[in-house]
Each structure stands twice: as structure tokens, then as C-alpha cells.
């Protein structure tokens, strides 16, 4: 079981400590053998508890060449040109899905063709 304090407008340290104290009373056997809703009811029936319907996690990376291009356009053109001069292309790897994107000098030229000299997105 994990208990997490969420940001709140007022200081609710006492309330959180109360919930932690209740949660510490649950036994490992209860967590393994009882349905989650029953454990929650036993522990917190005097408090407001919301139980969300379970969802299956799914992999959903939203990266695309277009989005990566937009990220590059946020950089100053001279910074991007330095990378091009040093490496011959701009190589970016999505940290989420691992997909690789490469932009050569022609690609970079096309990206900045319609942008102001500052490299900001229109």
C-alpha cells in the first residue's frame, strides 16, 4: 500500500498523519488476501475515500518528427548551425520510446526558412 500526500491549499499535516497512523495498522495478510475496496473501507470508512476504476497502463509515446522539429525551432539558429558544423547533422533520440530523428543541413534550412531570425516558433 502506498499513501501519498497531494498538494493542498491549507496545511493538512494532521489529517495526513492521521491517515498514515491508520494505514500502519494494516497487516500484510490483509493486503494479500482481502479485496482492495474492503481494506480501504476497514481503514478509512470514517474519511472521504474515492476509488477510481482500474485502467490498464499502455505505452503511448507522442513523439513525432514534426514535434521534434518544433523543439529544434525553439533553439537559436546559430546554436543549431554549430551542432551541424560539429556533427554533420542534428541527431535526437526520444528518451521515452527510443526513436531516433536526424536532421541534416537541408532539413534545418527548411525549418528556419519561415521563422524569424531569433529561431522562435510562430
PDB file of N, CA and C in Angstrom, residues 12-104:
ATOM      1  N   UNK A  12      -2.541  20.479   5.832  1.00  0.00           N
ATOM      2  CA  UNK A  12      -3.325  19.336   6.284  1.00  0.00           C
ATOM      3  C   UNK A  12      -2.429  18.254   6.876  1.00  0.00           C
ATOM      4  N   UNK A  13      -1.343  18.674   7.533  1.00  0.00           N
ATOM      5  CA  UNK A  13      -0.386  17.734   8.102  1.00  0.00           C
ATOM      6  C   UNK A  13      -1.040  16.796   9.101  1.00  0.00           C
ATOM      7  N   UNK A  14      -1.929  17.325   9.952  1.00  0.00           N
ATOM      8  CA  UNK A  14      -2.598  16.489  10.949  1.00  0.00           C
ATOM      9  C   UNK A  14      -3.448  15.414  10.276  1.00  0.00           C
ATOM     10  N   UNK A  15      -4.185  15.787   9.249  1.00  0.00           N
ATOM     11  CA  UNK A  15      -5.038  14.830   8.542  1.00  0.00           C
ATOM     12  C   UNK A  15      -4.197  13.730   7.915  1.00  0.00           C
ATOM     13  N   UNK A  16      -3.089  14.127   7.302  1.00  0.00           N
ATOM     14  CA  UNK A  16      -2.218  13.145   6.659  1.00  0.00           C
ATOM     15  C   UNK A  16      -1.622  12.204   7.704  1.00  0.00           C
ATOM     16  N   UNK A  17      -1.165  12.762   8.813  1.00  0.00           N
ATOM     17  CA  UNK A  17      -0.599  11.922   9.879  1.00  0.00           C
ATOM     18  C   UNK A  17      -1.640  10.944  10.410  1.00  0.00           C
ATOM     19  N   UNK A  18      -2.895  11.373  10.486  1.00  0.00           N
ATOM     20  CA  UNK A  18      -3.997  10.505  10.910  1.00  0.00           C
ATOM     21  C   UNK A  18      -4.146   9.333   9.932  1.00  0.00           C
ATOM     22  N   UNK A  19      -4.099   9.624   8.646  1.00  0.00           N
ATOM     23  CA  UNK A  19      -4.227   8.570   7.634  1.00  0.00           C
ATOM     24  C   UNK A  19      -3.039   7.608   7.670  1.00  0.00           C
ATOM     25  N   UNK A  20      -1.856   8.149   7.883  1.00  0.00           N
ATOM     26  CA  UNK A  20      -0.662   7.301   7.982  1.00  0.00           C
ATOM     27  C   UNK A  20      -0.785   6.370   9.183  1.00  0.00           C
ATOM     28  N   UNK A  21      -1.249   6.902  10.294  1.00  0.00           N
ATOM     29  CA  UNK A  21      -1.424   6.088  11.503  1.00  0.00           C
ATOM     30  C   UNK A  21      -2.401   4.946  11.242  1.00  0.00           C
ATOM     31  N   UNK A  22      -3.496   5.240  10.563  1.00  0.00           N
ATOM     32  CA  UNK A  22      -4.467   4.190  10.224  1.00  0.00           C
ATOM     33  C   UNK A  22      -3.855   3.167   9.281  1.00  0.00           C
ATOM     34  N   UNK A  23      -3.136   3.628   8.272  1.00  0.00           N
ATOM     35  CA  UNK A  23      -2.548   2.726   7.285  1.00  0.00           C
ATOM     36  C   UNK A  23      -1.516   1.799   7.913  1.00  0.00           C
ATOM     37  N   UNK A  24      -0.845   2.269   8.932  1.00  0.00           N
ATOM     38  CA  UNK A  24       0.166   1.436   9.590  1.00  0.00           C
ATOM     39  C   UNK A  24      -0.442   0.259  10.350  1.00  0.00           C
ATOM     40  N   UNK A  25      -1.752   0.271  10.551  1.00  0.00           N
ATOM     41  CA  UNK A  25      -2.395  -0.822  11.287  1.00  0.00           C
ATOM     42  C   UNK A  25      -2.725  -2.021  10.396  1.00  0.00           C
ATOM     43  N   UNK A  26      -2.652  -1.865   9.100  1.00  0.00           N
ATOM     44  CA  UNK A  26      -2.994  -2.973   8.208  1.00  0.00           C
ATOM     45  C   UNK A  26      -1.898  -4.030   8.255  1.00  0.00           C
ATOM     46  N   UNK A  27      -2.312  -5.280   8.210  1.00  0.00           N
ATOM     47  CA  UNK A  27      -1.378  -6.403   8.269  1.00  0.00           C
ATOM     48  C   UNK A  27      -1.084  -6.892   6.849  1.00  0.00           C
ATOM     49  N   UNK A  28       0.095  -7.424   6.621  1.00  0.00           N
ATOM     50  CA  UNK A  28       0.436  -7.927   5.281  1.00  0.00           C
ATOM     51  C   UNK A  28      -0.585  -8.942   4.747  1.00  0.00           C
ATOM     52  N   UNK A  29      -1.103  -9.797   5.642  1.00  0.00           N
ATOM     53  CA  UNK A  29      -2.088 -10.803   5.212  1.00  0.00           C
ATOM     54  C   UNK A  29      -3.343 -10.139   4.655  1.00  0.00           C
ATOM     55  N   UNK A  30      -3.767  -9.035   5.277  1.00  0.00           N
ATOM     56  CA  UNK A  30      -4.957  -8.321   4.814  1.00  0.00           C
ATOM     57  C   UNK A  30      -4.738  -7.768   3.402  1.00  0.00           C
ATOM     58  N   UNK A  31      -3.562  -7.220   3.171  1.00  0.00           N
ATOM     59  CA  UNK A  31      -3.268  -6.670   1.853  1.00  0.00           C
ATOM     60  C   UNK A  31      -3.233  -7.748   0.780  1.00  0.00           C
ATOM     61  N   UNK A  32      -2.791  -8.929   1.168  1.00  0.00           N
ATOM     62  CA  UNK A  32      -2.682 -10.023   0.194  1.00  0.00           C
ATOM     63  C   UNK A  32      -3.991 -10.778  -0.012  1.00  0.00           C
ATOM     64  N   UNK A  33      -4.817 -10.865   1.017  1.00  0.00           N
ATOM     65  CA  UNK A  33      -5.991 -11.732   0.954  1.00  0.00           C
ATOM     66  C   UNK A  33      -7.315 -11.003   0.732  1.00  0.00           C
ATOM     67  N   UNK A  34      -7.418  -9.751   1.137  1.00  0.00           N
ATOM     68  CA  UNK A  34      -8.690  -9.034   1.029  1.00  0.00           C
ATOM     69  C   UNK A  34      -8.743  -8.187  -0.240  1.00  0.00           C
ATOM     70  N   UNK A  35      -9.935  -8.005  -0.791  1.00  0.00           N
ATOM     71  CA  UNK A  35     -10.066  -7.085  -1.926  1.00  0.00           C
ATOM     72  C   UNK A  35      -9.681  -5.667  -1.486  1.00  0.00           C
ATOM     73  N   UNK A  36      -9.130  -4.904  -2.393  1.00  0.00           N
ATOM     74  CA  UNK A  36      -8.642  -3.557  -2.087  1.00  0.00           C
ATOM     75  C   UNK A  36      -9.737  -2.677  -1.491  1.00  0.00           C
ATOM     76  N   UNK A  37     -10.948  -2.756  -2.044  1.00  0.00           N
ATOM     77  CA  UNK A  37     -12.039  -1.916  -1.525  1.00  0.00           C
ATOM     78  C   UNK A  37     -12.352  -2.238  -0.066  1.00  0.00           C
ATOM     79  N   UNK A  38     -12.245  -3.508   0.310  1.00  0.00           N
ATOM     80  CA  UNK A  38     -12.521  -3.884   1.696  1.00  0.00           C
ATOM     81  C   UNK A  38     -11.437  -3.354   2.632  1.00  0.00           C
ATOM     82  N   UNK A  39     -10.194  -3.426   2.192  1.00  0.00           N
ATOM     83  CA  UNK A  39      -9.099  -2.887   3.007  1.00  0.00           C
ATOM     84  C   UNK A  39      -9.294  -1.385   3.203  1.00  0.00           C
ATOM     85  N   UNK A  40      -9.628  -0.695   2.122  1.00  0.00           N
ATOM     86  CA  UNK A  40      -9.850   0.752   2.222  1.00  0.00           C
ATOM     87  C   UNK A  40     -11.007   1.072   3.164  1.00  0.00           C
ATOM     88  N   UNK A  41     -12.098   0.292   3.067  1.00  0.00           N
ATOM     89  CA  UNK A  41     -13.236   0.535   3.942  1.00  0.00           C
ATOM     90  C   UNK A  41     -12.856   0.309   5.404  1.00  0.00           C
ATOM     91  N   UNK A  42     -12.163  -0.786   5.679  1.00  0.00           N
ATOM     92  CA  UNK A  42     -11.764  -1.087   7.051  1.00  0.00           C
ATOM     93  C   UNK A  42     -10.883   0.006   7.643  1.00  0.00           C
ATOM     94  N   UNK A  43      -9.987   0.531   6.829  1.00  0.00           N
ATOM     95  CA  UNK A  43      -9.058   1.535   7.327  1.00  0.00           C
ATOM     96  C   UNK A  43      -9.648   2.943   7.393  1.00  0.00           C
ATOM     97  N   UNK A  44     -10.392   3.310   6.369  1.00  0.00           N
ATOM     98  CA  UNK A  44     -10.750   4.716   6.207  1.00  0.00           C
ATOM     99  C   UNK A  44     -12.249   4.966   6.096  1.00  0.00           C
ATOM    100  N   UNK A  45     -13.084   4.110   6.663  1.00  0.00           N
ATOM    101  CA  UNK A  45     -14.528   4.271   6.492  1.00  0.00           C
ATOM    102  C   UNK A  45     -15.078   5.573   7.078  1.00  0.00           C
ATOM    103  N   UNK A  46     -14.341   6.212   7.954  1.00  0.00           N
ATOM    104  CA  UNK A  46     -14.803   7.483   8.536  1.00  0.00           C
ATOM    105  C   UNK A  46     -14.312   8.695   7.733  1.00  0.00           C
ATOM    106  N   UNK A  47     -13.499   8.446   6.734  1.00  0.00           N
ATOM    107  CA  UNK A  47     -12.941   9.524   5.918  1.00  0.00           C
ATOM    108  C   UNK A  47     -13.514   9.443   4.503  1.00  0.00           C
ATOM    109  N   UNK A  48     -13.334  10.505   3.747  1.00  0.00           N
ATOM    110  CA  UNK A  48     -13.777  10.505   2.351  1.00  0.00           C
ATOM    111  C   UNK A  48     -12.753   9.751   1.511  1.00  0.00           C
ATOM    112  N   UNK A  49     -13.201   8.703   0.872  1.00  0.00           N
ATOM    113  CA  UNK A  49     -12.321   7.902   0.031  1.00  0.00           C
ATOM    114  C   UNK A  49     -12.928   7.817  -1.357  1.00  0.00           C
ATOM    115  N   UNK A  50     -12.102   8.091  -2.362  1.00  0.00           N
ATOM    116  CA  UNK A  50     -12.542   7.932  -3.746  1.00  0.00           C
ATOM    117  C   UNK A  50     -11.749   6.787  -4.345  1.00  0.00           C
ATOM    118  N   UNK A  51     -12.444   5.871  -4.977  1.00  0.00           N
ATOM    119  CA  UNK A  51     -11.792   4.758  -5.642  1.00  0.00           C
ATOM    120  C   UNK A  51     -12.075   4.891  -7.134  1.00  0.00           C
ATOM    121  N   UNK A  52     -11.023   4.975  -7.894  1.00  0.00           N
ATOM    122  CA  UNK A  52     -11.160   5.102  -9.333  1.00  0.00           C
ATOM    123  C   UNK A  52     -11.176   3.715  -9.967  1.00  0.00           C
ATOM    124  N   UNK A  53     -11.884   3.606 -11.067  1.00  0.00           N
ATOM    125  CA  UNK A  53     -11.909   2.341 -11.787  1.00  0.00           C
ATOM    126  C   UNK A  53     -10.496   2.047 -12.291  1.00  0.00           C
ATOM    127  N   UNK A  54     -10.080   0.808 -12.176  1.00  0.00           N
ATOM    128  CA  UNK A  54      -8.722   0.481 -12.631  1.00  0.00           C
ATOM    129  C   UNK A  54      -8.605   0.620 -14.152  1.00  0.00           C
ATOM    130  N   UNK A  55      -7.451   1.018 -14.588  1.00  0.00           N
ATOM    131  CA  UNK A  55      -7.166   1.092 -16.017  1.00  0.00           C
ATOM    132  C   UNK A  55      -5.877   0.337 -16.289  1.00  0.00           C
ATOM    133  N   UNK A  56      -5.787  -0.177 -17.479  1.00  0.00           N
ATOM    134  CA  UNK A  56      -4.588  -0.895 -17.864  1.00  0.00           C
ATOM    135  C   UNK A  56      -3.594   0.102 -18.445  1.00  0.00           C
ATOM    136  N   UNK A  57      -2.393   0.129 -17.905  1.00  0.00           N
ATOM    137  CA  UNK A  57      -1.410   1.055 -18.457  1.00  0.00           C
ATOM    138  C   UNK A  57      -1.085   0.661 -19.896  1.00  0.00           C
ATOM    139  N   UNK A  58      -0.834   1.658 -20.716  1.00  0.00           N
ATOM    140  CA  UNK A  58      -0.460   1.371 -22.091  1.00  0.00           C
ATOM    141  C   UNK A  58       0.648   2.319 -22.508  1.00  0.00           C
ATOM    142  N   UNK A  59       1.465   1.831 -23.381  1.00  0.00           N
ATOM    143  CA  UNK A  59       2.567   2.620 -23.901  1.00  0.00           C
ATOM    144  C   UNK A  59       2.032   3.574 -24.946  1.00  0.00           C
ATOM    145  N   UNK A  60       2.276   4.857 -24.779  1.00  0.00           N
ATOM    146  CA  UNK A  60       1.744   5.832 -25.723  1.00  0.00           C
ATOM    147  C   UNK A  60       2.697   7.013 -25.848  1.00  0.00           C
ATOM    148  N   UNK A  61       3.728   6.845 -26.638  1.00  0.00           N
ATOM    149  CA  UNK A  61       4.647   7.959 -26.866  1.00  0.00           C
ATOM    150  C   UNK A  61       4.045   8.856 -27.940  1.00  0.00           C
ATOM    151  N   UNK A  62       4.106  10.139 -27.712  1.00  0.00           N
ATOM    152  CA  UNK A  62       3.517  11.091 -28.659  1.00  0.00           C
ATOM    153  C   UNK A  62       4.578  11.811 -29.486  1.00  0.00           C
ATOM    154  N   UNK A  63       5.786  11.284 -29.503  1.00  0.00           N
ATOM    155  CA  UNK A  63       6.821  11.959 -30.277  1.00  0.00           C
ATOM    156  C   UNK A  63       6.547  11.781 -31.773  1.00  0.00           C
ATOM    157  N   UNK A  64       7.039  12.725 -32.541  1.00  0.00           N
ATOM    158  CA  UNK A  64       6.936  12.657 -33.996  1.00  0.00           C
ATOM    159  C   UNK A  64       8.027  13.547 -34.572  1.00  0.00           C
ATOM    160  N   UNK A  65       8.318  13.361 -35.838  1.00  0.00           N
ATOM    161  CA  UNK A  65       9.320  14.202 -36.486  1.00  0.00           C
ATOM    162  C   UNK A  65       8.878  15.672 -36.428  1.00  0.00           C
ATOM    163  N   UNK A  66       7.597  15.897 -36.617  1.00  0.00           N
ATOM    164  CA  UNK A  66       7.061  17.263 -36.578  1.00  0.00           C
ATOM    165  C   UNK A  66       7.285  17.900 -35.194  1.00  0.00           C
ATOM    166  N   UNK A  67       7.033  17.164 -34.124  1.00  0.00           N
ATOM    167  CA  UNK A  67       7.235  17.705 -32.768  1.00  0.00           C
ATOM    168  C   UNK A  67       8.707  17.960 -32.470  1.00  0.00           C
ATOM    169  N   UNK A  68       9.555  17.034 -32.911  1.00  0.00           N
ATOM    170  CA  UNK A  68      10.988  17.220 -32.704  1.00  0.00           C
ATOM    171  C   UNK A  68      11.463  18.446 -33.479  1.00  0.00           C
ATOM    172  N   UNK A  69      10.950  18.623 -34.688  1.00  0.00           N
ATOM    173  CA  UNK A  69      11.302  19.805 -35.479  1.00  0.00           C
ATOM    174  C   UNK A  69      10.890  21.079 -34.739  1.00  0.00           C
ATOM    175  N   UNK A  70       9.721  21.061 -34.132  1.00  0.00           N
ATOM    176  CA  UNK A  70       9.271  22.216 -33.355  1.00  0.00           C
ATOM    177  C   UNK A  70      10.194  22.512 -32.189  1.00  0.00           C
ATOM    178  N   UNK A  71      10.714  21.459 -31.582  1.00  0.00           N
ATOM    179  CA  UNK A  71      11.645  21.637 -30.475  1.00  0.00           C
ATOM    180  C   UNK A  71      12.944  22.272 -30.980  1.00  0.00           C
ATOM    181  N   UNK A  72      13.410  21.804 -32.132  1.00  0.00           N
ATOM    182  CA  UNK A  72      14.638  22.376 -32.695  1.00  0.00           C
ATOM    183  C   UNK A  72      14.438  23.856 -33.011  1.00  0.00           C
ATOM    184  N   UNK A  73      13.266  24.202 -33.529  1.00  0.00           N
ATOM    185  CA  UNK A  73      12.993  25.601 -33.889  1.00  0.00           C
ATOM    186  C   UNK A  73      12.987  26.522 -32.675  1.00  0.00           C
ATOM    187  N   UNK A  74      12.828  25.973 -31.485  1.00  0.00           N
ATOM    188  CA  UNK A  74      12.881  26.791 -30.274  1.00  0.00           C
ATOM    189  C   UNK A  74      14.308  27.240 -29.960  1.00  0.00           C
ATOM    190  N   UNK A  75      15.272  26.567 -30.562  1.00  0.00           N
ATOM    191  CA  UNK A  75      16.677  26.927 -30.345  1.00  0.00           C
ATOM    192  C   UNK A  75      17.074  28.046 -31.289  1.00  0.00           C
ATOM    193  N   UNK A  76      18.069  28.798 -30.890  1.00  0.00           N
ATOM    194  CA  UNK A  76      18.621  29.835 -31.763  1.00  0.00           C
ATOM    195  C   UNK A  76      19.264  29.150 -32.964  1.00  0.00           C
ATOM    196  N   UNK A  77      19.105  29.743 -34.128  1.00  0.00           N
ATOM    197  CA  UNK A  77      19.624  29.153 -35.362  1.00  0.00           C
ATOM    198  C   UNK A  77      21.135  28.944 -35.282  1.00  0.00           C
ATOM    199  N   UNK A  78      21.871  29.897 -34.720  1.00  0.00           N
ATOM    200  CA  UNK A  78      23.325  29.748 -34.669  1.00  0.00           C
ATOM    201  C   UNK A  78      23.760  28.577 -33.788  1.00  0.00           C
ATOM    202  N   UNK A  79      22.985  28.261 -32.747  1.00  0.00           N
ATOM    203  CA  UNK A  79      23.282  27.083 -31.921  1.00  0.00           C
ATOM    204  C   UNK A  79      23.131  25.803 -32.732  1.00  0.00           C
ATOM    205  N   UNK A  80      22.052  25.751 -33.518  1.00  0.00           N
ATOM    206  CA  UNK A  80      21.794  24.571 -34.349  1.00  0.00           C
ATOM    207  C   UNK A  80      22.867  24.463 -35.421  1.00  0.00           C
ATOM    208  N   UNK A  81      23.264  25.578 -36.004  1.00  0.00           N
ATOM    209  CA  UNK A  81      24.318  25.569 -37.016  1.00  0.00           C
ATOM    210  C   UNK A  81      25.635  25.069 -36.438  1.00  0.00           C
ATOM    211  N   UNK A  82      25.911  25.402 -35.178  1.00  0.00           N
ATOM    212  CA  UNK A  82      27.133  24.900 -34.526  1.00  0.00           C
ATOM    213  C   UNK A  82      27.106  23.376 -34.432  1.00  0.00           C
ATOM    214  N   UNK A  83      25.953  22.817 -34.075  1.00  0.00           N
ATOM    215  CA  UNK A  83      25.817  21.360 -33.993  1.00  0.00           C
ATOM    216  C   UNK A  83      26.013  20.751 -35.381  1.00  0.00           C
ATOM    217  N   UNK A  84      25.413  21.359 -36.392  1.00  0.00           N
ATOM    218  CA  UNK A  84      25.573  20.869 -37.766  1.00  0.00           C
ATOM    219  C   UNK A  84      27.038  20.877 -38.188  1.00  0.00           C
ATOM    220  N   UNK A  85      27.741  21.968 -37.885  1.00  0.00           N
ATOM    221  CA  UNK A  85      29.151  22.081 -38.260  1.00  0.00           C
ATOM    222  C   UNK A  85      30.003  21.043 -37.534  1.00  0.00           C
ATOM    223  N   UNK A  86      29.654  20.786 -36.289  1.00  0.00           N
ATOM    224  CA  UNK A  86      30.431  19.852 -35.469  1.00  0.00           C
ATOM    225  C   UNK A  86      30.157  18.396 -35.824  1.00  0.00           C
ATOM    226  N   UNK A  87      28.876  18.072 -36.064  1.00  0.00           N
ATOM    227  CA  UNK A  87      28.488  16.660 -36.220  1.00  0.00           C
ATOM    228  C   UNK A  87      27.980  16.291 -37.611  1.00  0.00           C
ATOM    229  N   UNK A  88      27.636  17.281 -38.410  1.00  0.00           N
ATOM    230  CA  UNK A  88      27.124  16.994 -39.746  1.00  0.00           C
ATOM    231  C   UNK A  88      25.616  16.850 -39.810  1.00  0.00           C
ATOM    232  N   UNK A  89      24.991  16.645 -38.654  1.00  0.00           N
ATOM    233  CA  UNK A  89      23.529  16.592 -38.572  1.00  0.00           C
ATOM    234  C   UNK A  89      23.104  16.810 -37.121  1.00  0.00           C
ATOM    235  N   UNK A  90      21.808  16.999 -36.944  1.00  0.00           N
ATOM    236  CA  UNK A  90      21.251  17.100 -35.594  1.00  0.00           C
ATOM    237  C   UNK A  90      20.573  15.761 -35.333  1.00  0.00           C
ATOM    238  N   UNK A  91      21.074  15.056 -34.343  1.00  0.00           N
ATOM    239  CA  UNK A  91      20.580  13.714 -34.019  1.00  0.00           C
ATOM    240  C   UNK A  91      19.889  13.778 -32.659  1.00  0.00           C
ATOM    241  N   UNK A  92      18.618  13.381 -32.635  1.00  0.00           N
ATOM    242  CA  UNK A  92      17.843  13.435 -31.392  1.00  0.00           C
ATOM    243  C   UNK A  92      17.214  12.071 -31.156  1.00  0.00           C
ATOM    244  N   UNK A  93      17.294  11.609 -29.913  1.00  0.00           N
ATOM    245  CA  UNK A  93      16.694  10.335 -29.520  1.00  0.00           C
ATOM    246  C   UNK A  93      15.615  10.618 -28.484  1.00  0.00           C
ATOM    247  N   UNK A  94      14.413  10.110 -28.710  1.00  0.00           N
ATOM    248  CA  UNK A  94      13.332  10.265 -27.741  1.00  0.00           C
ATOM    249  C   UNK A  94      13.668   9.439 -26.502  1.00  0.00           C
ATOM    250  N   UNK A  95      13.698  10.084 -25.352  1.00  0.00           N
ATOM    251  CA  UNK A  95      14.007   9.386 -24.100  1.00  0.00           C
ATOM    252  C   UNK A  95      12.895   8.447 -23.665  1.00  0.00           C
ATOM    253  N   UNK A  96      11.715   8.616 -24.212  1.00  0.00           N
ATOM    254  CA  UNK A  96      10.576   7.788 -23.814  1.00  0.00           C
ATOM    255  C   UNK A  96      10.526   6.486 -24.606  1.00  0.00           C
ATOM    256  N   UNK A  97      10.565   6.587 -25.953  1.00  0.00           N
ATOM    257  CA  UNK A  97      10.407   5.378 -26.782  1.00  0.00           C
ATOM    258  C   UNK A  97      11.679   4.948 -27.479  1.00  0.00           C
ATOM    259  N   UNK A  98      12.689   5.802 -27.489  1.00  0.00           N
ATOM    260  CA  UNK A  98      13.957   5.439 -28.104  1.00  0.00           C
ATOM    261  C   UNK A  98      14.042   5.699 -29.604  1.00  0.00           C
ATOM    262  N   UNK A  99      12.998   6.255 -30.201  1.00  0.00           N
ATOM    263  CA  UNK A  99      13.026   6.530 -31.633  1.00  0.00           C
ATOM    264  C   UNK A  99      14.048   7.622 -31.920  1.00  0.00           C
ATOM    265  N   UNK A 100      14.762   7.454 -33.042  1.00  0.00           N
ATOM    266  CA  UNK A 100      15.802   8.399 -33.403  1.00  0.00           C
ATOM    267  C   UNK A 100      15.347   9.282 -34.558  1.00  0.00           C
ATOM    268  N   UNK A 101      15.744  10.543 -34.487  1.00  0.00           N
ATOM    269  CA  UNK A 101      15.419  11.520 -35.527  1.00  0.00           C
ATOM    270  C   UNK A 101      16.705  12.199 -35.955  1.00  0.00           C
ATOM    271  N   UNK A 102      16.903  12.328 -37.267  1.00  0.00           N
ATOM    272  CA  UNK A 102      18.071  13.029 -37.796  1.00  0.00           C
ATOM    273  C   UNK A 102      17.630  14.143 -38.721  1.00  0.00           C
ATOM    274  N   UNK A 103      18.275  15.282 -38.564  1.00  0.00           N
ATOM    275  CA  UNK A 103      18.011  16.446 -39.400  1.00  0.00           C
ATOM    276  C   UNK A 103      19.342  16.891 -39.984  1.00  0.00           C
ATOM    277  N   UNK A 104      19.429  16.924 -41.322  1.00  0.00           N
ATOM    278  CA  UNK A 104      20.651  17.396 -41.959  1.00  0.00           C
ATOM    279  C   UNK A 104      20.534  18.899 -42.230  1.00  0.00           C
TER     280      UNK A 104
END
